[in-house]
Amino acid sequence: MATSTNNSAQGGTPTLASAMPAQTHAFQTHAFQTDDARLRPIAEKVMARERLTLEDAVTLYRSADILAVGWLANHVRERMHGNVTYFNVNRHINPTNVCVAACRLCAFGRKKDSPGAYTMALEEAYETAASGYSEAVTEFHIVGGLHPDLPFQYYLDLISGLKARFPQVHLKALTMVEIAFLAKRAKLTIEETLIQLKTAGLDSLPGGGAEIFNERIRRVICDHKIDGDQWLDTARTAHKVGLKSNATMLYGHIENGEDRADHLVRLRTLQDETHGFQTFIPLAFHPANTPLSHLFTTTGFMDLKQIAISRLVLDNFPHIKAYWQMLGPKIAQICLRFGADDIDGTVIEEKIYHDAGATTPQGMVRRDLERLIREAGRDPVERDTMYRPVVRTETSFTISV
Ligand code: SF4
C-alpha cells in the first residue's frame, strides 16, 4: 500500500476512506430479446463466453437493434466489473502542437511558423503541470505533435523533470507515433528509445495515434503517420519492455464497419500475445477545423454501438472507456449501460479535441463525475492509472495495491 500526501482540501473526501465499494452485480432487468435474427447466434456465443469472429463484429455493426447489442455488451460489462465504474483525477499536458505531419483528421497540429504554434520550454511544462495540481492529480497524460527540432533529450528531461517534481504522479506519455518518430530522429531502435524513456521515469503509454489500421483509410486521413503494423509493433515492444499501454480507434470519418471490425480484431490478436493493453478507448471523430470538416459528426447511435461492440469483441481487454471529452458527458453516461466501465478523468485543460470543436467543458471535478456515474446506477471508484482504487481523506490519498 502506498500513501501520498496532498495539501488540497478539494482533493480529499473523508467518506471515501472506507475503501472501494463492494462490487455488486447489477442484474439485467429483462431477458435478451431482438427481432434481428442475425443477432441470435452471436447472443448464444456471448452467453457461452465464446469469442466473437470478425464476421460477428461486422454483423453487429450492420444491426440496427442497438438495444439488443447494448444488452449483450452490458451483460459482459457486468460479468467483468459488476456495478463498478472507474474514473481518475488527471491532467493533460500537450508540450507542443508543432508537427511535421499534416494529418487530415487533425485540428491540433501546426507548422513551426504558423499562427498559434507553440512549444513549451521545460520550465513552462513543469509550471503547467503544477498549475493543475491542486486536486491531487494521480496521472499526467502527455502527448503532442511531431516537432522537427526538439531533441530526444528534451523528452528525457521532460519526463525525468516531472518525475523529480511529482514523484507520486503516474506519467502516461507519448503515443506510439511519437515514440516511432523520436526513435527515428535519435537514430535508436524503438526498444532503446522506450528503455531510455522508462529509465527517465515514463510509467505507461496512452495508446493514441492508432486511428484506423486499414491502410486505404489511413492514406487518406493520416498518410504521414506510421502504418498500422508499425503502430502494433511499437505497442508490442512497449509491452515487452514492461510498459503497459492503452489502445484507441478513431471512428466516424470515412471508415466503415468492416474497417472497425478489422481494427478491433488486430488489437485483440496482439493482446493475446502481450497482455499489455489495459483499456480500449474508441475516439469519436470531431471534424471541425480539420480538412475533413465537410464530414458529419458521429451520432449518439453510432457512439453507443461503438462502445458496445468494443466490449463484445475485445474480450481480452480489461477495460472499455467512454471518453466523456469526445462523447459529451450525456452520451458517456449512457455508455455506462452499453459496455463501458470507465469514464476517464477530470482531464484538466484538454486541448486536442477542443481545437477540433469539442464543446464539452475542458475539465470536470470529481463531484461531477461521481454524479454522472451514480445517476447511471453505477458505483464510482476513483482509480490510479493501473486501476488500483484511490482512497481519499481530507489530507492524503492512498492507493491500494
Ligand atoms: S494527428 Fe498528431 S501526427 Fe497528425 S498532424 Fe495532428 S499532431 Fe501531428
mmCIF file of C-alpha atoms and ligand atoms in Angstrom:
data_model
loop_
_atom_site.group_PDB
_atom_site.id
_atom_site.type_symbol
_atom_site.label_atom_id
_atom_site.label_comp_id
_atom_site.label_asym_id
_atom_site.label_seq_id
_atom_site.Cartn_x
_atom_site.Cartn_y
_atom_site.Cartn_z
ATOM 1 C CA MET A 1 0.000 0.000 0.000
ATOM 2 C CA ALA A 2 1.437 3.418 -0.968
ATOM 3 C CA THR A 3 0.428 6.642 0.728
ATOM 4 C CA SER A 4 0.890 10.127 -0.665
ATOM 5 C CA THR A 5 0.202 13.444 0.955
ATOM 6 C CA ASN A 6 -1.924 16.036 -0.691
ATOM 7 C CA ASN A 7 -2.349 19.508 0.726
ATOM 8 C CA SER A 8 -5.509 20.267 -1.173
ATOM 9 C CA ALA A 9 -8.742 20.147 0.762
ATOM 10 C CA GLN A 10 -10.564 19.814 -2.554
ATOM 11 C CA GLY A 11 -8.721 16.579 -3.170
ATOM 12 C CA GLY A 12 -9.907 14.869 -0.002
ATOM 13 C CA THR A 13 -13.235 13.265 0.815
ATOM 14 C CA PRO A 14 -13.429 11.582 4.224
ATOM 15 C CA THR A 15 -16.438 9.480 3.288
ATOM 16 C CA LEU A 16 -14.338 7.600 0.777
ATOM 17 C CA ALA A 17 -11.989 6.349 3.476
ATOM 18 C CA SER A 18 -13.913 3.083 3.782
ATOM 19 C CA ALA A 19 -12.146 1.855 0.626
ATOM 20 C CA MET A 20 -13.565 0.531 -2.569
ATOM 21 C CA PRO A 21 -17.314 -0.138 -2.539
ATOM 22 C CA ALA A 22 -18.365 -3.744 -2.525
ATOM 23 C CA GLN A 23 -18.644 -4.898 -6.102
ATOM 24 C CA THR A 24 -22.276 -5.635 -6.609
ATOM 25 C CA HIS A 25 -23.649 -7.370 -9.648
ATOM 26 C CA ALA A 26 -26.380 -5.347 -11.303
ATOM 27 C CA PHE A 27 -28.706 -7.885 -12.807
ATOM 28 C CA GLN A 28 -30.198 -7.163 -16.186
ATOM 29 C CA THR A 29 -33.761 -6.022 -15.829
ATOM 30 C CA HIS A 30 -35.109 -8.108 -18.710
ATOM 31 C CA ALA A 31 -34.131 -11.103 -20.792
ATOM 32 C CA PHE A 32 -32.296 -10.712 -24.094
ATOM 33 C CA GLN A 33 -34.686 -10.001 -26.918
ATOM 34 C CA THR A 34 -34.275 -8.973 -30.534
ATOM 35 C CA ASP A 35 -36.160 -9.060 -33.786
ATOM 36 C CA ASP A 36 -32.848 -9.174 -35.694
ATOM 37 C CA ALA A 37 -32.346 -12.898 -36.303
ATOM 38 C CA ARG A 38 -28.654 -12.331 -37.140
ATOM 39 C CA LEU A 39 -28.001 -11.416 -33.521
ATOM 40 C CA ARG A 40 -29.287 -14.670 -32.012
ATOM 41 C CA PRO A 41 -26.215 -16.852 -32.740
ATOM 42 C CA ILE A 42 -23.997 -14.016 -31.528
ATOM 43 C CA ALA A 43 -26.027 -13.774 -28.329
ATOM 44 C CA GLU A 44 -25.603 -17.509 -27.775
ATOM 45 C CA LYS A 45 -21.827 -17.127 -28.101
ATOM 46 C CA VAL A 46 -21.753 -14.201 -25.699
ATOM 47 C CA MET A 47 -23.761 -16.082 -23.086
ATOM 48 C CA ALA A 48 -21.459 -19.111 -23.526
ATOM 49 C CA ARG A 49 -18.366 -16.848 -23.190
ATOM 50 C CA GLU A 50 -17.203 -17.785 -26.688
ATOM 51 C CA ARG A 51 -15.026 -15.457 -28.744
ATOM 52 C CA LEU A 52 -16.752 -13.483 -31.498
ATOM 53 C CA THR A 53 -15.317 -13.632 -35.015
ATOM 54 C CA LEU A 54 -14.527 -10.815 -37.420
ATOM 55 C CA GLU A 55 -17.767 -11.661 -39.247
ATOM 56 C CA ASP A 56 -19.717 -11.450 -35.978
ATOM 57 C CA ALA A 57 -18.277 -7.994 -35.403
ATOM 58 C CA VAL A 58 -19.320 -6.887 -38.892
ATOM 59 C CA THR A 59 -22.825 -8.270 -38.249
ATOM 60 C CA LEU A 60 -23.047 -6.263 -35.027
ATOM 61 C CA TYR A 61 -22.080 -3.094 -36.898
ATOM 62 C CA ARG A 62 -24.790 -3.823 -39.507
ATOM 63 C CA SER A 63 -27.551 -4.390 -36.975
ATOM 64 C CA ALA A 64 -29.873 -1.532 -36.123
ATOM 65 C CA ASP A 65 -31.060 -3.217 -32.926
ATOM 66 C CA ILE A 66 -28.932 -1.083 -30.684
ATOM 67 C CA LEU A 67 -30.773 -2.126 -27.546
ATOM 68 C CA ALA A 68 -30.032 -5.799 -28.191
ATOM 69 C CA VAL A 69 -26.358 -5.092 -28.929
ATOM 70 C CA GLY A 70 -26.229 -2.891 -25.837
ATOM 71 C CA TRP A 71 -27.892 -5.575 -23.690
ATOM 72 C CA LEU A 72 -25.190 -8.063 -24.659
ATOM 73 C CA ALA A 73 -22.378 -5.595 -24.005
ATOM 74 C CA ASN A 74 -23.888 -4.648 -20.670
ATOM 75 C CA HIS A 75 -24.096 -8.307 -19.743
ATOM 76 C CA VAL A 76 -20.379 -8.752 -20.415
ATOM 77 C CA ARG A 77 -19.516 -5.499 -18.655
ATOM 78 C CA GLU A 78 -21.418 -6.544 -15.533
ATOM 79 C CA ARG A 79 -19.912 -10.027 -15.681
ATOM 80 C CA MET A 80 -16.447 -8.430 -15.630
ATOM 81 C CA HIS A 81 -16.915 -5.422 -13.367
ATOM 82 C CA GLY A 82 -20.284 -5.673 -11.634
ATOM 83 C CA ASN A 83 -21.508 -2.170 -10.952
ATOM 84 C CA VAL A 84 -18.102 -0.541 -10.608
ATOM 85 C CA THR A 85 -17.291 2.396 -12.877
ATOM 86 C CA TYR A 86 -13.809 3.855 -12.818
ATOM 87 C CA PHE A 87 -12.609 7.417 -13.137
ATOM 88 C CA ASN A 88 -9.360 9.159 -12.296
ATOM 89 C CA VAL A 89 -8.025 12.607 -11.479
ATOM 90 C CA ASN A 90 -5.635 13.501 -14.251
ATOM 91 C CA ARG A 91 -4.125 16.435 -16.022
ATOM 92 C CA HIS A 92 -3.395 16.688 -19.729
ATOM 93 C CA ILE A 93 -0.156 18.319 -20.826
ATOM 94 C CA ASN A 94 0.475 18.947 -24.524
ATOM 95 C CA PRO A 95 4.094 20.211 -24.661
ATOM 96 C CA THR A 96 3.922 21.294 -28.310
ATOM 97 C CA ASN A 97 1.442 21.474 -31.156
ATOM 98 C CA VAL A 98 4.200 21.856 -33.758
ATOM 99 C CA CYS A 99 4.072 18.873 -36.061
ATOM 100 C CA VAL A 100 5.808 17.787 -39.254
ATOM 101 C CA ALA A 101 2.824 15.661 -40.215
ATOM 102 C CA ALA A 102 -0.320 17.104 -41.716
ATOM 103 C CA CYS A 103 -2.970 14.551 -40.879
ATOM 104 C CA ARG A 104 -6.334 15.414 -42.389
ATOM 105 C CA LEU A 105 -8.014 14.249 -39.211
ATOM 106 C CA CYS A 106 -6.223 16.824 -37.075
ATOM 107 C CA ALA A 107 -7.112 20.320 -35.868
ATOM 108 C CA PHE A 108 -4.319 20.440 -33.314
ATOM 109 C CA GLY A 109 -1.013 20.264 -35.202
ATOM 110 C CA ARG A 110 0.623 23.416 -36.635
ATOM 111 C CA LYS A 111 3.647 24.072 -38.783
ATOM 112 C CA LYS A 112 6.501 25.692 -36.862
ATOM 113 C CA ASP A 113 5.899 29.246 -38.111
ATOM 114 C CA SER A 114 2.102 29.111 -38.301
ATOM 115 C CA PRO A 115 -0.094 31.312 -36.110
ATOM 116 C CA GLY A 116 -0.974 29.533 -32.903
ATOM 117 C CA ALA A 117 2.082 27.253 -32.958
ATOM 118 C CA TYR A 118 3.624 26.793 -29.515
ATOM 119 C CA THR A 119 6.326 24.763 -27.825
ATOM 120 C CA MET A 120 6.728 24.753 -24.071
ATOM 121 C CA ALA A 121 10.161 25.287 -22.595
ATOM 122 C CA LEU A 122 10.823 22.620 -19.987
ATOM 123 C CA GLU A 123 10.182 25.029 -17.113
ATOM 124 C CA GLU A 124 6.910 26.019 -18.737
ATOM 125 C CA ALA A 125 5.844 22.371 -18.945
ATOM 126 C CA TYR A 126 6.679 21.869 -15.264
ATOM 127 C CA GLU A 127 4.675 25.000 -14.395
ATOM 128 C CA THR A 128 1.755 23.776 -16.471
ATOM 129 C CA ALA A 129 1.848 20.502 -14.573
ATOM 130 C CA ALA A 130 1.972 22.322 -11.257
ATOM 131 C CA SER A 131 -0.865 24.676 -12.141
ATOM 132 C CA GLY A 132 -3.347 21.810 -12.331
ATOM 133 C CA TYR A 133 -2.046 20.007 -9.320
ATOM 134 C CA SER A 134 -4.432 21.280 -6.641
ATOM 135 C CA GLU A 135 -6.811 18.337 -6.989
ATOM 136 C CA ALA A 136 -4.401 15.599 -6.011
ATOM 137 C CA VAL A 137 -3.690 14.558 -9.554
ATOM 138 C CA THR A 138 -2.585 10.940 -9.846
ATOM 139 C CA GLU A 139 -1.725 10.999 -13.575
ATOM 140 C CA PHE A 140 -0.211 13.287 -16.184
ATOM 141 C CA HIS A 141 -1.345 12.435 -19.701
ATOM 142 C CA ILE A 142 1.277 13.876 -22.050
ATOM 143 C CA VAL A 143 1.007 13.892 -25.850
ATOM 144 C CA GLY A 144 1.885 16.392 -28.551
ATOM 145 C CA GLY A 145 2.939 16.994 -32.140
ATOM 146 C CA LEU A 146 5.951 15.562 -34.005
ATOM 147 C CA HIS A 147 8.305 18.506 -33.579
ATOM 148 C CA PRO A 148 11.020 18.676 -36.266
ATOM 149 C CA ASP A 149 13.715 20.186 -33.999
ATOM 150 C CA LEU A 150 13.135 19.150 -30.386
ATOM 151 C CA PRO A 151 15.888 16.685 -29.488
ATOM 152 C CA PHE A 152 15.200 13.373 -27.798
ATOM 153 C CA GLN A 153 16.929 14.821 -24.743
ATOM 154 C CA TYR A 154 14.051 17.312 -24.364
ATOM 155 C CA TYR A 155 11.660 14.403 -23.818
ATOM 156 C CA LEU A 156 14.018 12.609 -21.453
ATOM 157 C CA ASP A 157 14.384 15.833 -19.452
ATOM 158 C CA LEU A 158 10.625 16.463 -19.547
ATOM 159 C CA ILE A 159 9.907 13.006 -18.131
ATOM 160 C CA SER A 160 12.709 12.986 -15.552
ATOM 161 C CA GLY A 161 11.945 16.597 -14.522
ATOM 162 C CA LEU A 162 8.273 15.823 -13.960
ATOM 163 C CA LYS A 163 9.114 12.650 -12.072
ATOM 164 C CA ALA A 164 11.522 14.543 -9.817
ATOM 165 C CA ARG A 165 8.924 17.232 -9.078
ATOM 166 C CA PHE A 166 5.867 14.959 -8.812
ATOM 167 C CA PRO A 167 7.213 11.547 -7.787
ATOM 168 C CA GLN A 168 3.801 10.138 -6.887
ATOM 169 C CA VAL A 169 2.166 11.079 -10.197
ATOM 170 C CA HIS A 170 1.999 8.404 -12.897
ATOM 171 C CA LEU A 171 3.471 9.601 -16.188
ATOM 172 C CA LYS A 172 1.443 8.271 -19.104
ATOM 173 C CA ALA A 173 3.127 9.838 -22.083
ATOM 174 C CA LEU A 174 3.768 9.688 -25.831
ATOM 175 C CA THR A 175 1.737 7.864 -28.450
ATOM 176 C CA MET A 176 3.205 5.003 -30.485
ATOM 177 C CA VAL A 177 3.502 7.529 -33.332
ATOM 178 C CA GLU A 178 5.602 9.882 -31.186
ATOM 179 C CA ILE A 179 7.778 7.006 -29.955
ATOM 180 C CA ALA A 180 8.499 5.860 -33.532
ATOM 181 C CA PHE A 181 9.253 9.462 -34.578
ATOM 182 C CA LEU A 182 11.616 10.066 -31.641
ATOM 183 C CA ALA A 183 13.404 6.766 -32.301
ATOM 184 C CA LYS A 184 14.000 7.732 -35.916
ATOM 185 C CA ARG A 185 15.271 11.184 -35.025
ATOM 186 C CA ALA A 186 17.538 9.868 -32.271
ATOM 187 C CA LYS A 187 18.734 7.016 -34.511
ATOM 188 C CA LEU A 188 17.757 4.487 -31.882
ATOM 189 C CA THR A 189 15.671 1.351 -32.097
ATOM 190 C CA ILE A 190 12.138 1.513 -30.739
ATOM 191 C CA GLU A 191 13.245 -0.681 -27.869
ATOM 192 C CA GLU A 192 16.227 1.528 -26.977
ATOM 193 C CA THR A 193 14.010 4.602 -27.132
ATOM 194 C CA LEU A 194 11.413 3.089 -24.809
ATOM 195 C CA ILE A 195 14.024 1.829 -22.361
ATOM 196 C CA GLN A 196 15.650 5.279 -22.115
ATOM 197 C CA LEU A 197 12.263 6.906 -21.540
ATOM 198 C CA LYS A 198 11.340 4.280 -18.957
ATOM 199 C CA THR A 199 14.633 4.845 -17.163
ATOM 200 C CA ALA A 200 13.858 8.586 -17.137
ATOM 201 C CA GLY A 201 10.521 7.908 -15.417
ATOM 202 C CA LEU A 202 7.955 7.023 -18.069
ATOM 203 C CA ASP A 203 5.324 4.757 -16.487
ATOM 204 C CA SER A 204 2.996 3.825 -19.376
ATOM 205 C CA LEU A 205 1.757 4.918 -22.813
ATOM 206 C CA PRO A 206 -1.636 6.380 -23.680
ATOM 207 C CA GLY A 207 -2.392 4.477 -26.901
ATOM 208 C CA GLY A 208 -3.241 7.308 -29.301
ATOM 209 C CA GLY A 209 -2.349 7.527 -32.977
ATOM 210 C CA ALA A 210 -3.850 4.142 -33.844
ATOM 211 C CA GLU A 211 -6.670 5.852 -35.811
ATOM 212 C CA ILE A 212 -7.827 3.059 -38.163
ATOM 213 C CA PHE A 213 -5.333 0.375 -39.149
ATOM 214 C CA ASN A 214 -6.750 -0.176 -42.655
ATOM 215 C CA GLU A 215 -4.108 1.273 -44.994
ATOM 216 C CA ARG A 216 -6.575 2.562 -47.592
ATOM 217 C CA ILE A 217 -8.273 4.724 -44.954
ATOM 218 C CA ARG A 218 -5.010 5.628 -43.258
ATOM 219 C CA ARG A 219 -3.606 7.003 -46.511
ATOM 220 C CA VAL A 220 -6.481 9.482 -46.644
ATOM 221 C CA ILE A 221 -6.733 10.587 -43.023
ATOM 222 C CA CYS A 222 -3.127 10.401 -41.784
ATOM 223 C CA ASP A 223 -0.724 9.440 -44.548
ATOM 224 C CA HIS A 224 2.340 10.803 -42.716
ATOM 225 C CA LYS A 225 1.937 8.551 -39.747
ATOM 226 C CA ILE A 226 3.451 5.123 -39.157
ATOM 227 C CA ASP A 227 1.239 2.419 -40.621
ATOM 228 C CA GLY A 228 -0.972 0.087 -38.636
ATOM 229 C CA ASP A 229 1.596 -2.708 -38.426
ATOM 230 C CA GLN A 230 4.247 -0.281 -37.162
ATOM 231 C CA TRP A 231 1.801 1.008 -34.529
ATOM 232 C CA LEU A 232 1.168 -2.557 -33.367
ATOM 233 C CA ASP A 233 4.907 -3.386 -33.425
ATOM 234 C CA THR A 234 5.662 -0.322 -31.289
ATOM 235 C CA ALA A 235 2.966 -1.363 -28.795
ATOM 236 C CA ARG A 236 4.373 -4.921 -28.801
ATOM 237 C CA THR A 237 7.828 -3.557 -27.947
ATOM 238 C CA ALA A 238 6.453 -1.286 -25.206
ATOM 239 C CA HIS A 239 4.714 -4.228 -23.595
ATOM 240 C CA LYS A 240 7.892 -6.301 -23.938
ATOM 241 C CA VAL A 241 9.968 -3.750 -22.003
ATOM 242 C CA GLY A 242 7.363 -3.630 -19.251
ATOM 243 C CA LEU A 243 5.322 -0.583 -20.197
ATOM 244 C CA LYS A 244 1.553 -1.036 -20.222
ATOM 245 C CA SER A 245 -0.455 0.954 -22.742
ATOM 246 C CA ASN A 246 -3.965 1.733 -23.832
ATOM 247 C CA ALA A 247 -5.264 1.450 -27.385
ATOM 248 C CA THR A 248 -7.574 3.721 -29.362
ATOM 249 C CA MET A 249 -9.548 3.773 -32.591
ATOM 250 C CA LEU A 250 -10.756 6.897 -34.367
ATOM 251 C CA TYR A 251 -14.211 6.254 -35.832
ATOM 252 C CA GLY A 252 -16.909 8.229 -37.566
ATOM 253 C CA HIS A 253 -14.985 9.612 -40.589
ATOM 254 C CA ILE A 254 -14.590 7.643 -43.844
ATOM 255 C CA GLU A 255 -14.190 4.149 -42.429
ATOM 256 C CA ASN A 256 -16.915 1.510 -42.425
ATOM 257 C CA GLY A 257 -17.934 -1.354 -40.145
ATOM 258 C CA GLU A 258 -15.513 -3.773 -41.812
ATOM 259 C CA ASP A 259 -12.599 -1.395 -41.129
ATOM 260 C CA ARG A 260 -13.606 -1.019 -37.500
ATOM 261 C CA ALA A 261 -14.057 -4.768 -37.048
ATOM 262 C CA ASP A 262 -10.599 -5.362 -38.568
ATOM 263 C CA HIS A 263 -9.066 -2.780 -36.205
ATOM 264 C CA LEU A 264 -10.605 -4.426 -33.134
ATOM 265 C CA VAL A 265 -9.563 -7.931 -34.141
ATOM 266 C CA ARG A 266 -5.966 -6.843 -34.821
ATOM 267 C CA LEU A 267 -5.769 -5.290 -31.363
ATOM 268 C CA ARG A 268 -7.261 -8.423 -29.806
ATOM 269 C CA THR A 269 -4.682 -10.592 -31.559
ATOM 270 C CA LEU A 270 -1.795 -8.539 -30.162
ATOM 271 C CA GLN A 271 -3.362 -8.568 -26.710
ATOM 272 C CA ASP A 272 -3.441 -12.378 -26.804
ATOM 273 C CA GLU A 273 0.311 -12.217 -27.312
ATOM 274 C CA THR A 274 1.372 -9.485 -24.857
ATOM 275 C CA HIS A 275 -1.477 -8.825 -22.382
ATOM 276 C CA GLY A 276 -0.059 -5.307 -22.235
ATOM 277 C CA PHE A 277 -3.177 -3.295 -23.075
ATOM 278 C CA GLN A 278 -5.231 -2.006 -20.180
ATOM 279 C CA THR A 279 -8.026 -0.029 -21.774
ATOM 280 C CA PHE A 280 -9.593 0.441 -25.174
ATOM 281 C CA ILE A 281 -10.834 3.934 -25.951
ATOM 282 C CA PRO A 282 -12.970 4.466 -29.056
ATOM 283 C CA LEU A 283 -12.496 8.096 -30.125
ATOM 284 C CA ALA A 284 -15.385 9.798 -31.924
ATOM 285 C CA PHE A 285 -14.083 11.902 -34.823
ATOM 286 C CA HIS A 286 -14.567 15.669 -34.473
ATOM 287 C CA PRO A 287 -14.319 17.136 -37.995
ATOM 288 C CA ALA A 288 -14.474 20.861 -37.135
ATOM 289 C CA ASN A 289 -11.356 22.833 -38.106
ATOM 290 C CA THR A 290 -9.868 19.843 -39.949
ATOM 291 C CA PRO A 291 -9.521 19.344 -43.729
ATOM 292 C CA LEU A 292 -12.367 16.818 -43.310
ATOM 293 C CA SER A 293 -14.746 19.421 -41.906
ATOM 294 C CA HIS A 294 -17.329 18.555 -44.567
ATOM 295 C CA LEU A 295 -17.966 15.223 -42.816
ATOM 296 C CA PHE A 296 -20.728 14.731 -40.282
ATOM 297 C CA THR A 297 -20.021 14.355 -36.598
ATOM 298 C CA THR A 298 -20.850 10.988 -35.072
ATOM 299 C CA THR A 299 -24.379 10.333 -33.845
ATOM 300 C CA GLY A 300 -25.372 9.096 -30.419
ATOM 301 C CA PHE A 301 -26.491 5.854 -32.073
ATOM 302 C CA MET A 302 -23.049 5.296 -33.562
ATOM 303 C CA ASP A 303 -21.267 6.207 -30.326
ATOM 304 C CA LEU A 304 -23.306 3.793 -28.222
ATOM 305 C CA LYS A 305 -22.955 0.996 -30.730
ATOM 306 C CA GLN A 306 -19.190 1.519 -30.938
ATOM 307 C CA ILE A 307 -18.783 1.230 -27.176
ATOM 308 C CA ALA A 308 -20.955 -1.894 -27.084
ATOM 309 C CA ILE A 309 -19.182 -3.661 -29.959
ATOM 310 C CA SER A 310 -15.794 -2.821 -28.447
ATOM 311 C CA ARG A 311 -16.812 -4.565 -25.223
ATOM 312 C CA LEU A 312 -18.110 -7.604 -27.084
ATOM 313 C CA VAL A 313 -15.161 -8.091 -29.459
ATOM 314 C CA LEU A 314 -12.274 -7.143 -27.154
ATOM 315 C CA ASP A 315 -12.857 -9.994 -24.731
ATOM 316 C CA ASN A 316 -9.233 -9.846 -23.535
ATOM 317 C CA PHE A 317 -9.175 -6.098 -22.776
ATOM 318 C CA PRO A 318 -9.883 -5.438 -19.105
ATOM 319 C CA HIS A 319 -11.485 -2.024 -19.634
ATOM 320 C CA ILE A 320 -13.552 -0.068 -22.155
ATOM 321 C CA LYS A 321 -13.563 3.695 -21.688
ATOM 322 C CA ALA A 322 -16.304 6.153 -22.584
ATOM 323 C CA TYR A 323 -14.122 9.235 -23.027
ATOM 324 C CA TRP A 324 -16.517 11.969 -21.954
ATOM 325 C CA GLN A 325 -14.487 14.776 -23.529
ATOM 326 C CA MET A 326 -15.209 13.444 -27.007
ATOM 327 C CA LEU A 327 -18.621 11.872 -26.463
ATOM 328 C CA GLY A 328 -20.012 14.581 -24.241
ATOM 329 C CA PRO A 329 -20.985 13.766 -20.644
ATOM 330 C CA LYS A 330 -24.568 12.801 -21.537
ATOM 331 C CA ILE A 331 -23.687 10.107 -24.087
ATOM 332 C CA ALA A 332 -20.720 8.957 -21.978
ATOM 333 C CA GLN A 333 -23.099 8.421 -19.083
ATOM 334 C CA ILE A 334 -25.410 6.211 -21.169
ATOM 335 C CA CYS A 335 -22.333 4.278 -22.353
ATOM 336 C CA LEU A 336 -22.014 3.029 -18.777
ATOM 337 C CA ARG A 337 -25.056 0.860 -19.586
ATOM 338 C CA PHE A 338 -23.691 -0.132 -23.030
ATOM 339 C CA GLY A 339 -20.417 -1.798 -22.095
ATOM 340 C CA ALA A 340 -18.138 0.925 -20.697
ATOM 341 C CA ASP A 341 -16.688 0.559 -17.198
ATOM 342 C CA ASP A 342 -14.562 3.727 -17.248
ATOM 343 C CA ILE A 343 -15.475 7.356 -17.951
ATOM 344 C CA ASP A 344 -11.921 8.796 -17.930
ATOM 345 C CA GLY A 345 -10.869 11.571 -15.619
ATOM 346 C CA THR A 346 -11.172 15.137 -14.562
ATOM 347 C CA VAL A 347 -8.947 15.970 -17.598
ATOM 348 C CA ILE A 348 -7.777 19.416 -16.640
ATOM 349 C CA GLU A 349 -7.216 21.552 -19.772
ATOM 350 C CA GLU A 350 -7.743 19.260 -22.733
ATOM 351 C CA LYS A 351 -6.575 20.935 -25.983
ATOM 352 C CA ILE A 352 -6.585 18.413 -28.826
ATOM 353 C CA TYR A 353 -10.321 17.771 -29.187
ATOM 354 C CA HIS A 354 -11.245 21.309 -28.267
ATOM 355 C CA ASP A 355 -9.201 22.543 -31.218
ATOM 356 C CA ALA A 356 -11.401 20.187 -33.246
ATOM 357 C CA GLY A 357 -14.562 21.800 -31.971
ATOM 358 C CA ALA A 358 -15.429 19.766 -28.883
ATOM 359 C CA THR A 359 -17.926 21.827 -26.900
ATOM 360 C CA THR A 360 -17.557 19.890 -23.665
ATOM 361 C CA PRO A 361 -16.057 21.700 -20.667
ATOM 362 C CA GLN A 362 -12.261 21.412 -20.536
ATOM 363 C CA GLY A 363 -12.405 19.672 -17.183
ATOM 364 C CA MET A 364 -14.799 18.302 -14.582
ATOM 365 C CA VAL A 365 -14.295 17.979 -10.862
ATOM 366 C CA ARG A 366 -14.591 14.685 -9.086
ATOM 367 C CA ARG A 367 -18.048 15.530 -7.763
ATOM 368 C CA ASP A 368 -19.407 15.942 -11.323
ATOM 369 C CA LEU A 369 -18.002 12.625 -12.471
ATOM 370 C CA GLU A 370 -19.340 10.798 -9.421
ATOM 371 C CA ARG A 371 -22.780 12.227 -10.024
ATOM 372 C CA LEU A 372 -22.791 11.104 -13.655
ATOM 373 C CA ILE A 373 -21.791 7.605 -12.606
ATOM 374 C CA ARG A 374 -24.261 7.337 -9.703
ATOM 375 C CA GLU A 375 -27.170 8.553 -11.816
ATOM 376 C CA ALA A 376 -26.410 5.722 -14.240
ATOM 377 C CA GLY A 377 -26.895 3.315 -11.329
ATOM 378 C CA ARG A 378 -23.195 2.529 -11.042
ATOM 379 C CA ASP A 379 -20.719 2.713 -8.165
ATOM 380 C CA PRO A 380 -17.929 5.256 -8.784
ATOM 381 C CA VAL A 381 -14.404 4.148 -7.937
ATOM 382 C CA GLU A 382 -11.526 6.563 -8.268
ATOM 383 C CA ARG A 383 -8.549 4.685 -9.704
ATOM 384 C CA ASP A 384 -4.950 5.408 -10.493
ATOM 385 C CA THR A 385 -3.594 4.671 -13.975
ATOM 386 C CA MET A 386 -3.030 1.000 -13.121
ATOM 387 C CA TYR A 387 -6.634 0.657 -11.909
ATOM 388 C CA ARG A 388 -5.751 0.499 -8.232
ATOM 389 C CA PRO A 389 -8.501 2.153 -6.131
ATOM 390 C CA VAL A 390 -7.578 5.541 -4.662
ATOM 391 C CA VAL A 391 -8.986 6.189 -1.199
ATOM 392 C CA ARG A 392 -9.109 9.816 -0.090
ATOM 393 C CA THR A 393 -9.103 11.508 3.272
ATOM 394 C CA GLU A 394 -9.007 15.247 3.963
ATOM 395 C CA THR A 395 -5.234 15.458 3.766
ATOM 396 C CA SER A 396 -3.985 12.391 1.988
ATOM 397 C CA PHE A 397 -4.802 9.764 -0.567
ATOM 398 C CA THR A 398 -3.932 6.102 -0.532
ATOM 399 C CA ILE A 399 -3.534 3.756 -3.439
ATOM 400 C CA SER A 400 -4.483 0.173 -2.618
ATOM 401 C CA VAL A 401 -2.104 -2.382 -4.120
HETATM 402 S S1 SF4 B 1 -2.699 13.922 -35.573
HETATM 403 FE FE1 SF4 B 1 -0.752 14.028 -34.464
HETATM 404 S S2 SF4 B 1 0.781 13.484 -36.038
HETATM 405 FE FE2 SF4 B 1 -1.081 14.071 -37.140
HETATM 406 S S3 SF4 B 1 -0.861 16.285 -37.561
HETATM 407 FE FE3 SF4 B 1 -2.010 16.093 -35.642
HETATM 408 S S4 SF4 B 1 -0.464 16.224 -34.044
HETATM 409 FE FE4 SF4 B 1 0.619 15.740 -35.972
#
